[in-house]
N, CA and C atoms as an extended XYZ file, in Angstrom:
231
Properties=species:S:1:pos:R:3:atomname:S:1:resname:S:1:resid:I:1 pbc="F F F"
N        12.137      -27.373      -21.676 N   MET     1
C        11.930      -26.416      -20.601 CA  MET     1
C        13.245      -25.699      -20.306 C   MET     1
N        13.184      -24.410      -20.107 N   LYS     2
C        14.370      -23.585      -19.897 CA  LYS     2
C        14.726      -23.525      -18.414 C   LYS     2
N        16.010      -23.618      -18.108 N   ASP     3
C        16.471      -23.537      -16.723 CA  ASP     3
C        16.831      -22.082      -16.421 C   ASP     3
N        16.014      -21.405      -15.621 N   PHE     4
C        16.227      -19.990      -15.333 CA  PHE     4
C        17.257      -19.760      -14.234 C   PHE     4
N        17.701      -20.816      -13.569 N   ALA     5
C        18.665      -20.676      -12.483 CA  ALA     5
C        20.091      -20.510      -12.992 C   ALA     5
N        20.345      -20.821      -14.256 N   THR     6
C        21.704      -20.693      -14.788 CA  THR     6
C        21.961      -19.265      -15.228 C   THR     6
N        23.198      -18.841      -15.083 N   LYS     7
C        23.590      -17.494      -15.487 CA  LYS     7
C        23.884      -17.480      -16.983 C   LYS     7
N        23.736      -16.346      -17.619 N   PRO     8
C        24.113      -16.270      -19.025 CA  PRO     8
C        25.615      -16.468      -19.178 C   PRO     8
N        26.030      -16.939      -20.344 N   ALA     9
C        27.441      -17.229      -20.594 CA  ALA     9
C        28.290      -15.969      -20.517 C   ALA     9
N        27.758      -14.839      -20.915 N   ASN    10
C        28.519      -13.592      -20.943 CA  ASN    10
C        28.021      -12.675      -19.829 C   ASN    10
N        28.641      -12.751      -18.647 N   ASP    11
C        28.229      -11.915      -17.516 CA  ASP    11
C        28.562      -10.447      -17.733 C   ASP    11
N        29.567      -10.144      -18.560 N   GLU    12
C        29.948       -8.750      -18.795 CA  GLU    12
C        28.849       -7.981      -19.505 C   GLU    12
N        28.046       -8.658      -20.291 N   ALA    13
C        26.965       -7.981      -21.003 CA  ALA    13
C        25.924       -7.457      -20.019 C   ALA    13
N        25.825       -8.077      -18.861 N   ARG    14
C        24.839       -7.668      -17.864 CA  ARG    14
C        25.450       -6.802      -16.772 C   ARG    14
N        26.755       -6.578      -16.812 N   ALA    15
C        27.416       -5.772      -15.784 CA  ALA    15
C        26.930       -4.329      -15.874 C   ALA    15
N        26.674       -3.701      -14.726 N   PRO    16
C        26.221       -2.310      -14.745 CA  PRO    16
C        27.297       -1.387      -15.310 C   PRO    16
N        26.856       -0.355      -15.965 N   ALA    17
C        27.774        0.593      -16.588 CA  ALA    17
C        27.915        1.845      -15.734 C   ALA    17
N        28.995        2.560      -15.953 N   CYS    18
C        29.237        3.840      -15.296 CA  CYS    18
C        28.121        4.809      -15.698 C   CYS    18
N        27.487        5.496      -14.756 N   PRO    19
C        26.399        6.405      -15.100 CA  PRO    19
C        26.858        7.660      -15.848 C   PRO    19
N        28.148        7.946      -15.835 N   ILE    20
C        28.655        9.141      -16.508 CA  ILE    20
C        29.027        8.846      -17.956 C   ILE    20
N        29.862        7.806      -18.173 N   CYS    21
C        30.372        7.557      -19.526 CA  CYS    21
C        29.899        6.249      -20.146 C   CYS    21
N        29.331        5.351      -19.351 N   GLY    22
C        28.821        4.099      -19.888 CA  GLY    22
C        29.818        2.958      -19.936 C   GLY    22
N        31.064        3.193      -19.538 N   LYS    23
C        32.064        2.125      -19.510 CA  LYS    23
C        31.757        1.182      -18.349 C   LYS    23
N        32.335       -0.030      -18.352 N   PRO    24
C        32.108       -0.956      -17.232 CA  PRO    24
C        32.599       -0.367      -15.915 C   PRO    24
N        31.880       -0.645      -14.848 N   ARG    25
C        32.238       -0.143      -13.518 CA  ARG    25
C        33.502       -0.812      -13.004 C   ARG    25
N        34.226       -0.086      -12.158 N   VAL    26
C        35.408       -0.608      -11.480 CA  VAL    26
C        35.083       -0.610       -9.991 C   VAL    26
N        35.374       -1.707       -9.311 N   GLU    27
C        35.001       -1.858       -7.900 CA  GLU    27
C        35.539       -0.721       -7.039 C   GLU    27
N        36.759       -0.284       -7.309 N   ARG    28
C        37.363        0.781       -6.492 CA  ARG    28
C        36.576        2.085       -6.578 C   ARG    28
N        36.027        2.395       -7.741 N   TRP    29
C        35.333        3.672       -7.952 CA  TRP    29
C        33.822        3.497       -8.043 C   TRP    29
N        33.323        2.360       -7.608 N   ARG    30
C        31.914        2.027       -7.729 CA  ARG    30
C        31.016        3.172       -7.291 C   ARG    30
N        30.010        3.574       -7.992 N   PRO    31
C        29.443        2.993       -9.201 CA  PRO    31
C        30.046        3.537      -10.490 C   PRO    31
N        31.193        4.159      -10.409 N   PHE    32
C        31.822        4.761      -11.582 CA  PHE    32
C        32.941        3.881      -12.111 C   PHE    32
N        33.531        4.295      -13.233 N   CYS    33
C        34.623        3.523      -13.829 CA  CYS    33
C        35.982        4.104      -13.466 C   CYS    33
N        36.022        5.346      -12.999 N   SER    34
C        37.304        5.995      -12.709 CA  SER    34
C        37.093        7.158      -11.746 C   SER    34
N        38.207        7.683      -11.255 N   SER    35
C        38.112        8.851      -10.372 CA  SER    35
C        37.619       10.064      -11.152 C   SER    35
N        37.933       10.128      -12.432 N   ARG    36
C        37.476       11.244      -13.257 CA  ARG    36
C        35.947       11.292      -13.306 C   ARG    36
N        35.307       10.142      -13.561 N   CYS    37
C        33.844       10.116      -13.616 CA  CYS    37
C        33.238       10.409      -12.244 C   CYS    37
N        33.885        9.949      -11.177 N   ALA    38
C        33.412       10.262       -9.828 CA  ALA    38
C        33.491       11.768       -9.582 C   ALA    38
N        34.571       12.401      -10.036 N   ASP    39
C        34.727       13.850       -9.867 CA  ASP    39
C        33.726       14.627      -10.716 C   ASP    39
N        33.446       14.137      -11.924 N   VAL    40
C        32.445       14.784      -12.778 CA  VAL    40
C        31.089       14.758      -12.080 C   VAL    40
N        30.736       13.615      -11.494 N   ASP    41
C        29.464       13.489      -10.788 CA  ASP    41
C        29.413       14.419       -9.576 C   ASP    41
N        30.504       14.465       -8.802 N   LEU    42
C        30.560       15.352       -7.639 CA  LEU    42
C        30.389       16.810       -8.071 C   LEU    42
N        31.045       17.202       -9.151 N   ASN    43
C        30.921       18.569       -9.656 CA  ASN    43
C        29.476       18.878      -10.051 C   ASN    43
N        28.803       17.911      -10.651 N   ARG    44
C        27.402       18.129      -11.028 CA  ARG    44
C        26.528       18.346       -9.797 C   ARG    44
N        26.785       17.602       -8.719 N   TRP    45
C        26.022       17.800       -7.487 CA  TRP    45
C        26.325       19.168       -6.881 C   TRP    45
N        27.602       19.525       -6.799 N   LEU    46
C        27.986       20.779       -6.145 CA  LEU    46
C        27.577       22.011       -6.936 C   LEU    46
N        27.512       21.897       -8.258 N   SER    47
C        27.136       23.046       -9.078 CA  SER    47
C        25.626       23.188       -9.233 C   SER    47
N        24.875       22.214       -8.739 N   GLY    48
C        23.423       22.298       -8.818 CA  GLY    48
C        22.839       21.740      -10.096 C   GLY    48
N        23.640       21.020      -10.880 N   SER    49
C        23.117       20.422      -12.106 CA  SER    49
C        22.076       19.356      -11.804 C   SER    49
N        22.285       18.639      -10.700 N   TYR    50
C        21.299       17.657      -10.271 CA  TYR    50
C        20.364       18.368       -9.305 C   TYR    50
N        19.085       18.302       -9.565 N   ALA    51
C        18.116       18.943       -8.683 CA  ALA    51
C        16.850       18.108       -8.643 C   ALA    51
N        16.212       18.095       -7.513 N   ILE    52
C        14.938       17.410       -7.366 CA  ILE    52
C        13.859       18.450       -7.612 C   ILE    52
N        13.036       18.253       -8.633 N   PRO    53
C        12.015       19.253       -8.931 CA  PRO    53
C        10.973       19.319       -7.822 C   PRO    53
N        10.590       20.522       -7.478 N   ALA    54
C         9.579       20.733       -6.443 CA  ALA    54
C         8.245       21.020       -7.113 C   ALA    54
N         7.207       20.410       -6.609 N   ALA    55
C         5.869       20.651       -7.138 CA  ALA    55
C         5.172       21.665       -6.241 C   ALA    55
N         4.509       22.622       -6.855 N   GLU    56
C         3.755       23.611       -6.100 CA  GLU    56
C         2.544       22.935       -5.481 C   GLU    56
N         2.236       23.263       -4.245 N   ASP    57
C         1.065       22.722       -3.571 CA  ASP    57
C        -0.078       23.710       -3.757 C   ASP    57
N        -1.075       23.322       -4.546 N   ASP    58
C        -2.191       24.214       -4.853 CA  ASP    58
C        -3.134       24.415       -3.671 C   ASP    58
N        -3.002       23.602       -2.625 N   ASP    59
C        -3.889       23.719       -1.472 CA  ASP    59
C        -3.486       24.851       -0.533 C   ASP    59
N        -2.275       25.360       -0.661 N   LEU    60
C        -1.815       26.420        0.232 CA  LEU    60
C        -2.270       27.781       -0.281 C   LEU    60
N        -2.682       28.675        0.613 N   PRO    61
C        -3.083       30.015        0.172 CA  PRO    61
C        -1.863       30.820       -0.282 C   PRO    61
N        -2.063       31.647       -1.291 N   ASP    62
C        -0.975       32.463       -1.821 CA  ASP    62
C        -0.822       33.788       -1.084 C   ASP    62
N        -1.777       34.144       -0.212 N   ASP    63
C        -1.749       35.446        0.439 CA  ASP    63
C        -0.876       35.492        1.686 C   ASP    63
N        -0.301       34.374        2.067 N   GLY    64
C         0.546       34.357        3.251 CA  GLY    64
C        -0.234       34.241        4.535 C   GLY    64
N        -1.557       34.171        4.429 N   GLY    65
C        -2.392       34.034        5.615 CA  GLY    65
C        -2.347       32.622        6.161 C   GLY    65
N        -2.964       32.469        7.312 N   ALA    66
C        -2.980       31.157        7.953 CA  ALA    66
C        -3.843       30.201        7.153 C   ALA    66
N        -3.355       29.002        6.998 N   GLY    67
C        -4.118       27.959        6.326 CA  GLY    67
C        -5.016       27.255        7.320 C   GLY    67
N        -5.692       26.220        6.868 N   GLU    68
C        -6.617       25.506        7.734 CA  GLU    68
C        -5.915       24.887        8.931 C   GLU    68
N        -4.699       24.389        8.754 N   GLY    69
C        -3.970       23.763        9.839 CA  GLY    69
C        -3.297       24.759       10.762 C   GLY    69
N        -3.332       26.047       10.435 N   ASP    70
C        -2.637       27.067       11.215 CA  ASP    70
C        -3.566       27.853       12.134 C   ASP    70
N        -4.787       27.416       12.313 N   ARG    71
C        -5.725       28.169       13.156 CA  ARG    71
C        -5.239       28.195       14.592 C   ARG    71
N        -5.373       29.338       15.198 N   ARG    72
C        -4.967       29.482       16.598 CA  ARG    72
C        -6.209       29.557       17.469 C   ARG    72
N        -6.072       29.038       18.641 N   ARG    73
C        -7.191       29.076       19.585 CA  ARG    73
C        -7.281       30.481       20.183 C   ARG    73
N        -8.477       30.991       20.248 N   THR    74
C        -8.673       32.336       20.791 CA  THR    74
C        -9.160       32.298       22.226 C   THR    74
N        -9.528       31.133       22.714 N   GLY    75
C       -10.024       31.033       24.078 CA  GLY    75
C       -11.501       31.334       24.192 C   GLY    75
N       -12.206       31.523       23.072 N   GLU    76
C       -13.628       31.842       23.085 CA  GLU    76
C       -14.478       30.608       22.852 C   GLU    76
N       -13.965       29.398       23.097 N   ASP    77
C       -14.728       28.172       22.852 CA  ASP    77
C       -15.821       28.016       23.810 C   ASP    77
C-alpha cells in the first residue's frame, strides 16, 4: 500500500514555474523569477496584450430600443 502523505523526494520538480519564462519562481518576485519577468508581465497588461474576451449577448435588441427590462410605467395601469 502506498503512503500518500509523504512528499516526493524531489520537491523542485513540483515547484511552480515563472509564467513568463518557465524558470523556478523566486520568493521576492513571486510569482515570477525576476524583476525583468515582472516588468514584462506589467507591460503586457498595460499595452492591452492581456484581455478578457467579451461575449455578445444575443438577447439584447440591436436597434437601441428599450429591452424587456427597460419598460417604463406610463401611468395608464
